[in-house]
């Protein structure tokens, strides 16, 4: 009977609720007692920072030659508080706001904790317990910006790394004289693959020594953190060379052989300028200026920012006339037009020898009586006396023939 009653108690729900409640209370008291116990914890690599460096810089001073960049601190305190942080959450703070002159200093530091830590019951042991550092006059100097391109251009484009430009082109750096002496220039590195457009970007830089090696300058500052870099990226384009030929003197493209050497060149330039350029006009030839076959050398006139990457600087134009002959005629029909009002005019010349070029068949149809020499006086309204006036040559009754060369006559103008 007694065993049955015990069994009923053990199987009752109320019994186990009471047991669970007692166990929770005992566990809570146990954990609370442990969390309130003081323990010792070592934190290594706590970084050293200086409070008030801005104030030092205003006085023309700077911190240098810091004995150590990190410290070890052993903290004793309640375990519940020590579990809230590790070494990366701490800083060893040295206050330099009251330093006013250069000197070698040995200062104790204080540990700064995260905001959620209650450190009032902590005790400390520091290794080392002080930090030695130097405060000296701050120096400055100007260094140039240089660039390096380490990427690749897209097919049909070229990166003009030699034409890289920077804004600003120089920067001012600040630090100790010893640290600044190590720095020769600041280098910007541009990378990227298959680049097909000019680069305009703000980029960071790194300090380099005279041997092109990076300088560790943790305590050096500068007036800017980034520089704006422009790297021209040009299109490569093969274009055909052409010459404009003005028909005259019986000659035109149908009865001339015109050749240009070289026929094509490769240009490098702005994409917008080159994308629609398929030919380059090297010059203009008036065929009436030349009696026989001739050659002309033209310098290549390229726009700003366009270069010939194949190296040509000039083009040679060769012109040969086909099936054309020249014959001279003594022309007596010399006249003028556009005589200024209030003036009289007379052509002094009695005849003018004119060279006419065409096929032999056409030349046989021409006589001197078919040729007119006309002087235009429109631009000589305020002049008097004998003036030399350029003339135009007209051939009546035939086509495909024309005068070769330039001609003029003397006209007497009187008011």
PDB file of N, CA, C and O in Angstrom, residues 3 5 30 60 105 113 146 160 185 204 216 223 251 256 269 277 296 301 414:
ATOM      1  N   UNK A   3       3.973   1.433  -1.034  1.00  0.00           N
ATOM      2  CA  UNK A   3       4.693   1.501  -2.318  1.00  0.00           C
ATOM      3  C   UNK A   3       3.788   2.065  -3.409  1.00  0.00           C
ATOM      4  O   UNK A   3       4.231   2.780  -4.310  1.00  0.00           O
ATOM      5  N   UNK A   5       1.380   4.241  -2.965  1.00  0.00           N
ATOM      6  CA  UNK A   5       1.260   5.700  -2.788  1.00  0.00           C
ATOM      7  C   UNK A   5       2.487   6.431  -3.350  1.00  0.00           C
ATOM      8  O   UNK A   5       2.372   7.489  -3.975  1.00  0.00           O
ATOM      9  N   UNK A  30      23.340  29.029  -9.503  1.00  0.00           N
ATOM     10  CA  UNK A  30      24.691  28.557  -9.831  1.00  0.00           C
ATOM     11  C   UNK A  30      25.318  29.433 -10.919  1.00  0.00           C
ATOM     12  O   UNK A  30      26.450  29.901 -10.798  1.00  0.00           O
ATOM     13  N   UNK A  60      51.878  72.347 -35.858  1.00  0.00           N
ATOM     14  CA  UNK A  60      53.008  72.012 -36.720  1.00  0.00           C
ATOM     15  C   UNK A  60      53.817  70.844 -36.214  1.00  0.00           C
ATOM     16  O   UNK A  60      55.009  70.732 -36.530  1.00  0.00           O
ATOM     17  N   UNK A 105      58.886  61.237 -25.755  1.00  0.00           N
ATOM     18  CA  UNK A 105      57.914  61.108 -24.674  1.00  0.00           C
ATOM     19  C   UNK A 105      57.707  59.641 -24.290  1.00  0.00           C
ATOM     20  O   UNK A 105      57.766  58.741 -25.132  1.00  0.00           O
ATOM     21  N   UNK A 113      36.933  50.782 -24.075  1.00  0.00           N
ATOM     22  CA  UNK A 113      36.077  49.619 -24.264  1.00  0.00           C
ATOM     23  C   UNK A 113      34.872  49.969 -25.136  1.00  0.00           C
ATOM     24  O   UNK A 113      34.513  51.147 -25.286  1.00  0.00           O
ATOM     25  N   UNK A 146      52.334  59.821 -61.029  1.00  0.00           N
ATOM     26  CA  UNK A 146      52.647  59.036 -62.216  1.00  0.00           C
ATOM     27  C   UNK A 146      51.652  57.890 -62.336  1.00  0.00           C
ATOM     28  O   UNK A 146      51.049  57.476 -61.337  1.00  0.00           O
ATOM     29  N   UNK A 160      46.379  54.887 -74.823  1.00  0.00           N
ATOM     30  CA  UNK A 160      47.511  55.815 -74.894  1.00  0.00           C
ATOM     31  C   UNK A 160      48.029  56.076 -73.481  1.00  0.00           C
ATOM     32  O   UNK A 160      47.839  57.156 -72.915  1.00  0.00           O
ATOM     33  N   UNK A 185      57.658  59.797 -55.558  1.00  0.00           N
ATOM     34  CA  UNK A 185      56.457  60.152 -56.309  1.00  0.00           C
ATOM     35  C   UNK A 185      55.295  59.293 -55.833  1.00  0.00           C
ATOM     36  O   UNK A 185      55.481  58.346 -55.047  1.00  0.00           O
ATOM     37  N   UNK A 204      42.816  55.935 -56.079  1.00  0.00           N
ATOM     38  CA  UNK A 204      43.801  56.101 -55.000  1.00  0.00           C
ATOM     39  C   UNK A 204      45.216  55.950 -55.561  1.00  0.00           C
ATOM     40  O   UNK A 204      45.409  55.536 -56.715  1.00  0.00           O
ATOM     41  N   UNK A 216      56.240  52.033 -47.391  1.00  0.00           N
ATOM     42  CA  UNK A 216      55.303  51.927 -46.280  1.00  0.00           C
ATOM     43  C   UNK A 216      55.318  53.250 -45.527  1.00  0.00           C
ATOM     44  O   UNK A 216      56.263  53.558 -44.804  1.00  0.00           O
ATOM     45  N   UNK A 223      47.255  66.059 -49.021  1.00  0.00           N
ATOM     46  CA  UNK A 223      46.148  67.012 -49.113  1.00  0.00           C
ATOM     47  C   UNK A 223      44.945  66.438 -49.859  1.00  0.00           C
ATOM     48  O   UNK A 223      43.842  66.983 -49.764  1.00  0.00           O
ATOM     49  N   UNK A 251      41.160  68.293-119.085  1.00  0.00           N
ATOM     50  CA  UNK A 251      41.482  67.080-118.325  1.00  0.00           C
ATOM     51  C   UNK A 251      40.464  66.865-117.216  1.00  0.00           C
ATOM     52  O   UNK A 251      39.968  67.815-116.610  1.00  0.00           O
ATOM     53  N   UNK A 256      42.608  60.927-116.963  1.00  0.00           N
ATOM     54  CA  UNK A 256      43.831  61.017-116.152  1.00  0.00           C
ATOM     55  C   UNK A 256      43.977  59.751-115.325  1.00  0.00           C
ATOM     56  O   UNK A 256      42.980  59.168-114.880  1.00  0.00           O
ATOM     57  N   UNK A 269      42.911  57.695 -83.060  1.00  0.00           N
ATOM     58  CA  UNK A 269      42.309  58.949 -82.617  1.00  0.00           C
ATOM     59  C   UNK A 269      41.018  58.712 -81.874  1.00  0.00           C
ATOM     60  O   UNK A 269      40.620  57.564 -81.603  1.00  0.00           O
ATOM     61  N   UNK A 277      34.987  58.070 -90.373  1.00  0.00           N
ATOM     62  CA  UNK A 277      36.005  58.445 -91.351  1.00  0.00           C
ATOM     63  C   UNK A 277      36.492  57.204 -92.087  1.00  0.00           C
ATOM     64  O   UNK A 277      37.043  56.288 -91.485  1.00  0.00           O
ATOM     65  N   UNK A 296      53.103  65.348-107.025  1.00  0.00           N
ATOM     66  CA  UNK A 296      53.069  66.290-105.906  1.00  0.00           C
ATOM     67  C   UNK A 296      53.158  65.496-104.608  1.00  0.00           C
ATOM     68  O   UNK A 296      52.533  64.433-104.486  1.00  0.00           O
ATOM     69  N   UNK A 301      47.785  66.038 -93.307  1.00  0.00           N
ATOM     70  CA  UNK A 301      47.197  66.982 -92.366  1.00  0.00           C
ATOM     71  C   UNK A 301      46.159  66.230 -91.521  1.00  0.00           C
ATOM     72  O   UNK A 301      45.068  65.907 -92.011  1.00  0.00           O
ATOM     73  N   UNK A 414      40.634 104.557-116.637  1.00  0.00           N
ATOM     74  CA  UNK A 414      40.653 106.005-116.399  1.00  0.00           C
ATOM     75  C   UNK A 414      39.278 106.423-115.922  1.00  0.00           C
ATOM     76  O   UNK A 414      38.247 105.820-116.260  1.00  0.00           O
TER      77      UNK A 414
END
